[in-house]
Every structure is written in structure tokens, then in C-alpha cells.
Amino acid sequence: MDLTITMTKHLKPKPDDSELNFGTIFTDHMFNLDYHPDQRWHNARIEPYHCIEMDPATMVLHYGQAIFEGLKAFKTSSGGIQLFRPMENIRRMNRSAHALCMKQMDENLFLESLKALIRIEKDWVPGAPGTSLYIRPTCIAMDPFLGVRSSYTFRFFIILSPVGAYYSEGFNPIKIWVTKDHVRAVRGGLGEAKTPGNYAASLYAAQKAHEAGYTQVLWLDGVELKYVEEVGSMNIFFVINDEIITPILNGSILPGITRDSVIELGKKWGMKVTERKISIDEIIEAHSSRKLQEIFGTGTAAVVSPVGELKYDDKIITVGDGQAGPVAHKFFDAITDIQYGRSKDPFGWIVPV
Ligand code: COI
């Protein structure tokens, strides 16, 4: 497919790396692609970053038929730019498309379009430690129609945002609130798809958690409110008695790429890594019997993020000594060393731009 490139005449000022937080600054250009049943995916173009004008009846605004991804580009010490496991994001986006009756993309077209956009925006990739270029591919339903059905037309776009740490705590442990009053997703629903509705479903509980002084919500399963699922912006891991445990993917949990990387690294290092159902009662019991050593979350935005406190009902579980634990540290260092090209990549996870 031909790619048309239109360069902006008005370059934005670039932020200082030290000022970067998450998701507030966007680069000069974006990638756009349209789907129409007659033309299939067509009109691939890189254009100046701009607002998307749409009919107020556009289906995505009414019924939320939309999917997205999050991945990052990193600058290496030699000035190269590299992506971390982009094909995993591309495949997951295609699985999300299937779940929401949207059109899948050719994997190579997706990757090549992304690389072309990043090459144009190469000066936007920050270089300071902990910074990266966050990539947000998104696809939305575009038919102007108020009946409930799948749209026939779609817009796919990619925007880029230079970022620092996702949490203001940085690598310091965050506090998490375990809710029994709300659920994020249920089996048979859309929990494993990266779709805005899952995030909309998390807002009310997240707001209550914030008001109580907690950074995020830990979701329990939507059927029994017993088994731990995920945090919404992260998957979750527990270190109990030297075993690393994470909830097994059951259809309502997002299959995180950092989650998968931790599992693969842990197994390679000979650690005991188990994917299984784990109940909140088991965590409370492990804490009481002093077997709970660490809790940490994983995600593209959050990387590896230690959890220092869980609140469940009237119980407060304090993990470790308020500092990031050694296991979280080891995974954080290993993953970021590979991402920034500081260490060899034995898994073939890195794709140069
Ligand atoms: C990510 O980790 O990339 C996410 O999409 C989580 C959140 C920022 C929505």
C-alpha cells in the first residue's frame, strides 16, 4: 500500500526530558488509515497531528466500538531507536479487533507504518533515563448511525507521546485498594481486549480509591469476588515463599506483554513462576504467616511497579519495608536493560526502527 507523507510547517517546541510525565505531550505528526468495505484498508498517510472531525452520530461516540494499544520506542546510548516486542502488541490489537467485530490489520503494514512514523519523529524520542516515546495505535468505528450494530467503516490512527514515569511515585511502591463493590470485567465479556469500555468501567472505583489515598484499584473476579485479576493499568504478581505467582489468563484479564516478559525471564533464571488462580484470602493468609515477600505490577506504561500496601475491607497489608523488593528490582532492571539496549536480548524482543 502506498504511504502519503505530508510534513507539518509548524514544528512544536520539544519538551525538556526532565519535564516529562505521562501522556500530555504529542508529537508533530500522526499516521492515519481508513477502512471501507469496498476499498478495504486504504489511504495510508502520515500527516501533521490534528483533531479528528466527526459527525456527532459517529458510532464510536455512542457505542464505544474502539480498540487501542500501548507500546514504547526507546533510545539507546548509541542514538539508535528500538521497539520492545511490537509484534505482540500488533497481534493483541488484532485479537481485540476480532472481539469487537472490527477489521484486523496486516501485521507488516502496521509495523512498517509505525516505523515510518517514528523515523519522521525521531527527534521526539527522549534520551534521559526512564523516558521513552509512548505509542498509541487506536481504531474507531466511523459510521454515522444510531442503530446498534457493528460499523462498516473504521479509522485507524497512531499518535506518539514522549513520556516519563506513569506513576508520580516513580519506582517507589504504590498503594492499592482491593474493591469488592465493583467489577471490571467478567468471563465471556471484553476483559481481555484492549478496549476503552474496560477503562470506563474502572473510573468510578478508581476515583473512590484516589479519595481514600490509593493510587489504583486491584480487581477481583466478577463472579465470586474472590480471585485476584489485575489492576487495570497493570497485571499483578505476588512473591510468596520464593514463588512468583500471577493470575492465570482466564478471559477477563488483559494478556500483558510485560507480564509475559516477566514470566519468560523468571523461568529463564530458574525461578519458580506460576500462573494460577490466587484468591485475596490466600494473600491475606500469606501476609499473616509472613510468607508474602513482594507484590508488583507490570505494564507497558508502568513497566514493573512495586506495591507497598493493599487495602481490603478493613485490613491493611503492608508489603516489605516500604521499599521496592529485590524481585521487582531484578525484573525492572532486566527488562529496561533490554529495552534501552544496555544488555543483550536473548529472546529476540527488540525490533530496531
Ligand atoms: C499501557 O500500559 O500501555 C496501557 O495501555 C495502560 C494504560 C496507560 C491505559
Coordinates of C-alpha atoms and ligand atoms in Angstrom, one line a residue:
M1 CA 0.0 0.0 0.0
D2 CA 1.3 3.5 -0.9
L3 CA 2.1 5.8 2.0
T4 CA 1.5 9.5 1.5
I5 CA 3.5 11.8 3.7
T6 CA 2.6 15.4 4.4
M7 CA 5.0 17.3 6.7
T8 CA 3.9 20.0 9.0
K9 CA 5.1 23.5 8.5
H10 CA 4.7 24.3 12.2
L11 CA 7.0 22.2 14.4
K12 CA 6.1 22.2 18.1
P13 CA 8.7 23.1 20.7
K14 CA 10.1 19.9 22.2
P15 CA 9.9 19.5 26.0
D16 CA 13.0 19.0 28.2
D17 CA 13.4 15.3 29.1
S18 CA 13.3 16.3 32.8
E19 CA 9.8 17.7 32.4
L20 CA 8.2 14.6 31.0
N21 CA 5.3 12.9 32.7
F22 CA 2.7 10.6 31.1
G23 CA 0.5 11.3 28.1
T24 CA 0.3 15.1 28.0
I25 CA 2.5 16.0 25.0
F26 CA 2.0 14.8 21.4
T27 CA 4.5 14.9 18.5
D28 CA 4.2 16.8 15.2
H29 CA 2.7 14.0 13.0
M30 CA 0.3 11.1 13.2
F31 CA -0.5 8.1 11.0
N32 CA -4.0 7.6 9.6
L33 CA -5.6 4.8 7.6
D34 CA -9.3 4.3 6.7
Y35 CA -11.4 1.2 6.2
H36 CA -14.3 1.0 3.8
P37 CA -15.9 -2.3 2.7
D38 CA -15.3 -1.5 -1.0
Q39 CA -11.7 -0.3 -0.6
R40 CA -10.7 -2.3 2.4
W41 CA -7.9 -0.6 4.3
H42 CA -6.8 2.4 2.2
N43 CA -5.4 5.9 2.2
A44 CA -2.4 5.3 4.4
R45 CA -0.9 8.6 5.3
I46 CA 1.4 10.4 7.7
E47 CA 0.1 13.9 8.3
P48 CA 0.5 16.8 10.7
Y49 CA -1.0 15.9 14.1
H50 CA -4.6 17.2 14.0
C51 CA -8.0 16.9 15.6
I52 CA -10.4 14.3 14.0
E53 CA -13.5 15.9 12.8
M54 CA -16.6 13.6 13.0
D55 CA -20.3 13.6 12.7
P56 CA -22.0 13.7 16.1
A57 CA -23.7 10.4 15.2
T58 CA -20.3 8.6 14.6
M59 CA -20.8 5.2 16.2
V60 CA -17.7 5.2 18.3
L61 CA -19.1 8.1 20.3
H62 CA -22.3 6.2 21.1
Y63 CA -21.5 2.5 21.4
G64 CA -17.7 2.5 22.2
Q65 CA -16.7 0.3 19.3
A66 CA -12.9 1.1 19.7
I67 CA -9.7 -0.6 20.5
F68 CA -6.2 0.6 21.2
E69 CA -2.7 -0.5 22.1
G70 CA 0.2 0.9 24.1
L71 CA 3.9 0.3 23.3
K72 CA 7.1 2.2 23.5
A73 CA 10.2 3.2 21.5
F74 CA 13.5 3.6 23.3
K75 CA 16.6 5.5 22.6
T76 CA 19.9 3.5 23.0
S77 CA 23.2 5.0 24.2
S78 CA 24.4 5.0 20.6
G79 CA 21.4 7.1 19.5
G80 CA 19.5 4.2 17.9
I81 CA 15.8 3.8 18.3
Q82 CA 14.2 0.4 19.1
L83 CA 10.8 -1.1 19.8
F84 CA 10.1 -3.7 22.5
R85 CA 8.1 -6.7 21.3
P86 CA 5.9 -4.7 18.8
M87 CA 4.5 -7.8 17.1
E88 CA 2.9 -8.8 20.4
N89 CA 1.0 -5.5 20.5
I90 CA 0.1 -5.8 16.9
R91 CA -1.3 -9.3 17.4
R92 CA -3.1 -8.4 20.5
M93 CA -4.7 -5.4 18.7
N94 CA -5.9 -7.8 16.0
R95 CA -7.4 -10.1 18.7
S96 CA -9.1 -7.1 20.2
A97 CA -10.4 -6.2 16.7
H98 CA -11.9 -9.7 16.4
A99 CA -13.5 -9.4 19.9
L100 CA -15.2 -6.1 18.9
C101 CA -16.2 -7.1 15.3
M102 CA -13.6 -4.6 13.9
K103 CA -11.3 -5.1 10.9
Q104 CA -7.9 -6.6 11.5
M105 CA -4.8 -5.1 10.1
D106 CA -2.0 -6.7 8.1
E107 CA 0.8 -7.1 10.7
N108 CA 3.6 -6.0 8.4
L109 CA 1.7 -2.9 7.2
F110 CA 1.1 -2.0 10.8
L111 CA 4.7 -2.4 11.8
E112 CA 6.1 -0.6 8.7
S113 CA 3.7 2.3 9.1
L114 CA 4.7 2.6 12.7
K115 CA 8.4 2.6 11.9
A116 CA 7.9 5.2 9.2
L117 CA 6.1 7.5 11.6
I118 CA 8.8 7.1 14.3
R119 CA 11.6 7.8 11.8
I120 CA 9.9 11.1 10.9
E121 CA 9.5 11.8 14.7
K122 CA 13.0 10.5 15.7
D123 CA 13.9 13.8 17.4
W124 CA 11.0 13.3 19.7
V125 CA 12.3 10.1 21.3
P126 CA 13.7 11.3 24.6
G127 CA 17.0 10.0 25.9
A128 CA 17.0 10.6 29.7
P129 CA 16.8 7.5 31.9
G130 CA 13.3 6.3 32.4
T131 CA 11.9 8.2 29.4
S132 CA 10.6 6.8 26.1
L133 CA 8.3 7.5 23.2
Y134 CA 4.9 6.0 24.1
I135 CA 3.0 4.8 21.0
R136 CA -0.8 4.7 21.0
P137 CA -2.3 2.9 18.0
T138 CA -6.1 3.2 18.0
C139 CA -9.0 2.1 15.8
I140 CA -12.5 3.5 16.0
A141 CA -15.9 2.9 14.4
M142 CA -16.8 5.7 11.9
D143 CA -20.3 5.1 10.5
P144 CA -22.6 8.0 11.3
F145 CA -25.5 5.8 12.5
L146 CA -27.5 5.4 15.7
G147 CA -28.7 1.8 15.4
V148 CA -26.7 -0.8 17.4
R149 CA -24.6 -2.9 15.0
S150 CA -21.0 -3.2 14.0
S151 CA -19.8 -0.2 12.0
Y152 CA -18.9 -0.8 8.3
T153 CA -16.2 1.9 8.3
F154 CA -13.2 2.4 10.6
R155 CA -10.4 4.8 11.2
F156 CA -7.0 3.5 12.4
F157 CA -4.5 6.0 13.7
I158 CA -1.2 6.1 15.6
I159 CA -0.2 9.0 17.8
L160 CA 3.1 9.4 19.7
S161 CA 3.9 10.9 23.1
P162 CA 7.2 11.4 24.8
V163 CA 6.8 10.1 28.4
G164 CA 8.4 9.7 31.7
A165 CA 7.2 7.6 34.6
Y166 CA 3.5 6.6 34.6
Y167 CA 3.1 6.9 38.4
S168 CA 4.1 10.0 40.2
E169 CA 5.7 7.6 42.7
G170 CA 8.2 6.5 40.0
F171 CA 9.7 3.2 41.2
N172 CA 8.6 3.8 44.8
P173 CA 5.9 1.4 46.0
I174 CA 2.3 2.4 45.3
K175 CA -0.8 1.8 47.5
I176 CA -3.6 -0.3 46.0
W177 CA -7.2 -0.6 47.1
V178 CA -8.9 -4.0 46.6
T179 CA -12.6 -3.5 45.7
K180 CA -15.5 -5.9 46.4
D181 CA -18.1 -3.3 45.4
H182 CA -17.2 -3.0 41.7
V183 CA -16.0 -5.3 38.9
R184 CA -14.0 -4.5 35.8
A185 CA -14.9 -7.4 33.6
V186 CA -16.4 -10.9 33.6
R187 CA -15.6 -14.1 31.8
G188 CA -17.2 -14.1 28.4
G189 CA -17.0 -10.3 28.3
L190 CA -14.4 -8.0 26.9
G191 CA -11.8 -8.1 29.8
E192 CA -9.0 -9.5 27.7
A193 CA -9.5 -7.0 24.9
K194 CA -7.8 -3.5 25.0
T195 CA -11.0 -1.5 24.6
P196 CA -12.0 1.8 26.1
G197 CA -15.1 0.3 27.9
N198 CA -12.8 -1.6 30.3
Y199 CA -11.2 1.6 31.3
A200 CA -14.5 3.4 31.6
A201 CA -15.7 0.6 33.9
S202 CA -12.7 1.3 36.1
L203 CA -13.2 5.0 36.7
Y204 CA -15.7 5.1 39.5
A205 CA -13.8 2.7 41.7
A206 CA -10.5 4.4 40.8
Q207 CA -12.0 7.7 41.9
K208 CA -13.1 6.3 45.2
A209 CA -9.6 4.7 45.7
H210 CA -8.0 8.1 45.0
E211 CA -10.2 9.8 47.5
A212 CA -9.1 7.2 50.1
G213 CA -5.4 7.9 49.3
Y214 CA -4.8 4.9 47.0
T215 CA -3.1 5.0 43.6
Q216 CA -5.0 2.2 41.8
V217 CA -7.7 -0.5 42.2
L218 CA -7.0 -4.2 42.3
W219 CA -9.9 -6.0 40.7
L220 CA -11.3 -9.3 41.9
D221 CA -13.1 -11.8 39.6
G222 CA -16.5 -10.7 38.6
V223 CA -18.3 -13.9 39.6
E224 CA -17.2 -14.8 43.1
L225 CA -15.3 -11.6 44.0
K226 CA -12.7 -13.9 45.4
Y227 CA -9.8 -14.3 42.9
V228 CA -7.4 -11.6 42.0
E229 CA -7.5 -10.4 38.4
E230 CA -5.5 -7.3 37.5
V231 CA -5.0 -3.6 38.3
G232 CA -6.5 -2.1 35.1
S233 CA -3.3 -0.4 34.0
M234 CA -1.1 -3.3 35.1
N235 CA -1.1 -7.1 35.6
I236 CA -0.2 -8.2 39.1
F237 CA 2.4 -10.5 40.6
F238 CA 2.9 -11.9 44.2
V239 CA 6.1 -13.3 45.6
I240 CA 5.1 -15.9 48.3
N241 CA 7.6 -18.2 49.8
D242 CA 10.0 -17.6 46.9
E243 CA 7.4 -18.5 44.3
I244 CA 6.3 -15.8 41.8
I245 CA 2.6 -16.1 41.2
T246 CA 0.4 -14.2 38.8
P247 CA -3.3 -14.8 38.0
I248 CA -3.8 -17.2 35.1
L249 CA -5.3 -15.6 31.9
N250 CA -9.0 -16.6 32.1
G251 CA -10.6 -14.4 29.5
S252 CA -11.3 -11.4 31.7
I253 CA -7.6 -10.3 32.3
L254 CA -5.6 -8.4 29.8
P255 CA -2.7 -10.6 28.4
G256 CA 0.0 -8.1 29.2
I257 CA 3.3 -8.1 27.2
T258 CA 5.4 -7.0 30.2
R259 CA 3.5 -9.8 32.2
D260 CA 4.7 -12.3 29.6
S261 CA 8.2 -10.9 29.6
V262 CA 8.4 -11.3 33.4
I263 CA 7.2 -14.9 33.2
E264 CA 9.8 -15.7 30.5
L265 CA 12.6 -14.0 32.3
G266 CA 11.8 -15.6 35.6
K267 CA 11.7 -19.1 34.1
K268 CA 15.0 -18.5 32.3
W269 CA 16.6 -17.5 35.6
G270 CA 15.3 -20.8 37.2
M271 CA 12.8 -19.1 39.4
K272 CA 9.5 -20.8 40.3
V273 CA 6.9 -18.8 38.3
T274 CA 3.3 -20.0 38.4
E275 CA 0.2 -18.8 36.6
R276 CA -2.8 -19.8 38.6
K277 CA -5.9 -18.6 40.3
I278 CA -5.0 -16.8 43.5
S279 CA -7.6 -15.6 46.0
I280 CA -7.4 -12.5 48.1
D281 CA -7.8 -14.7 51.2
E282 CA -4.6 -16.6 50.2
I283 CA -2.7 -13.3 50.0
I284 CA -4.0 -12.2 53.4
E285 CA -3.1 -15.6 54.9
A286 CA 0.4 -15.4 53.3
H287 CA 0.9 -11.9 54.8
S288 CA -0.2 -13.1 58.3
S289 CA 2.2 -16.1 58.1
R290 CA 5.0 -13.8 56.9
K291 CA 5.3 -15.6 53.6
L292 CA 4.2 -12.7 51.4
Q293 CA 7.5 -11.2 50.3
E294 CA 6.6 -8.8 47.5
I295 CA 3.8 -7.6 45.3
F296 CA 4.4 -5.8 42.0
G297 CA 2.5 -4.8 38.9
T298 CA 3.6 -4.9 35.2
G299 CA 2.5 -2.9 32.2
T300 CA 3.9 -1.1 29.2
A301 CA 3.2 2.3 30.8
A302 CA 4.0 1.2 34.4
V303 CA 7.0 -1.2 33.4
V304 CA 7.5 -3.0 36.8
S305 CA 5.9 -1.2 39.7
P306 CA 6.3 -2.3 43.3
V307 CA 3.2 -2.3 45.5
G308 CA 3.8 -1.3 49.1
E309 CA 0.3 -1.5 50.5
L310 CA -3.0 -3.3 49.8
K311 CA -6.3 -2.3 51.5
Y312 CA -9.0 -4.9 51.5
D313 CA -12.1 -4.3 53.7
D314 CA -10.7 -3.0 57.0
K315 CA -7.4 -4.9 56.5
I316 CA -4.2 -3.1 55.5
I317 CA -1.5 -5.3 54.2
T318 CA 1.9 -3.7 54.3
V319 CA 4.4 -5.4 52.0
G320 CA 8.1 -5.5 52.9
D321 CA 9.7 -2.4 54.4
G322 CA 8.2 0.3 52.2
Q323 CA 11.0 -0.1 49.6
A324 CA 10.9 -1.8 46.2
G325 CA 11.7 -5.5 46.8
P326 CA 14.6 -7.4 45.2
V327 CA 12.5 -9.4 42.8
A328 CA 10.7 -6.4 41.4
H329 CA 14.1 -4.7 41.1
K330 CA 15.6 -7.6 39.3
F331 CA 12.8 -7.7 36.7
F332 CA 12.7 -3.9 36.3
D333 CA 16.5 -3.8 35.7
A334 CA 16.5 -6.7 33.3
I335 CA 13.5 -5.5 31.2
T336 CA 14.7 -1.9 31.0
D337 CA 18.3 -3.0 30.2
I338 CA 17.0 -4.9 27.2
Q339 CA 14.6 -2.1 26.2
Y340 CA 17.4 0.6 26.3
G341 CA 19.9 -1.7 24.6
R342 CA 22.1 -1.8 27.8
S343 CA 22.2 -5.6 27.7
K344 CA 21.9 -8.4 25.2
D345 CA 18.4 -9.5 24.1
P346 CA 18.4 -13.3 24.2
F347 CA 14.7 -13.5 23.4
G348 CA 14.6 -11.6 20.1
W349 CA 12.3 -9.0 21.7
I350 CA 13.9 -5.9 20.2
V351 CA 13.0 -4.6 16.8
P352 CA 15.2 -1.7 15.6
V353 CA 13.5 1.2 14.0
Ligands
COI1 C1 -0.3 0.6 28.8 O1 0.4 0.2 29.8 O2 0.2 0.9 27.7 C2 -1.7 0.9 29.0 O3 -2.3 0.9 28.0 C3 -2.2 1.2 30.3 C4 -2.8 2.5 30.5 C5 -1.9 3.7 30.3 C6 -4.1 2.6 29.8

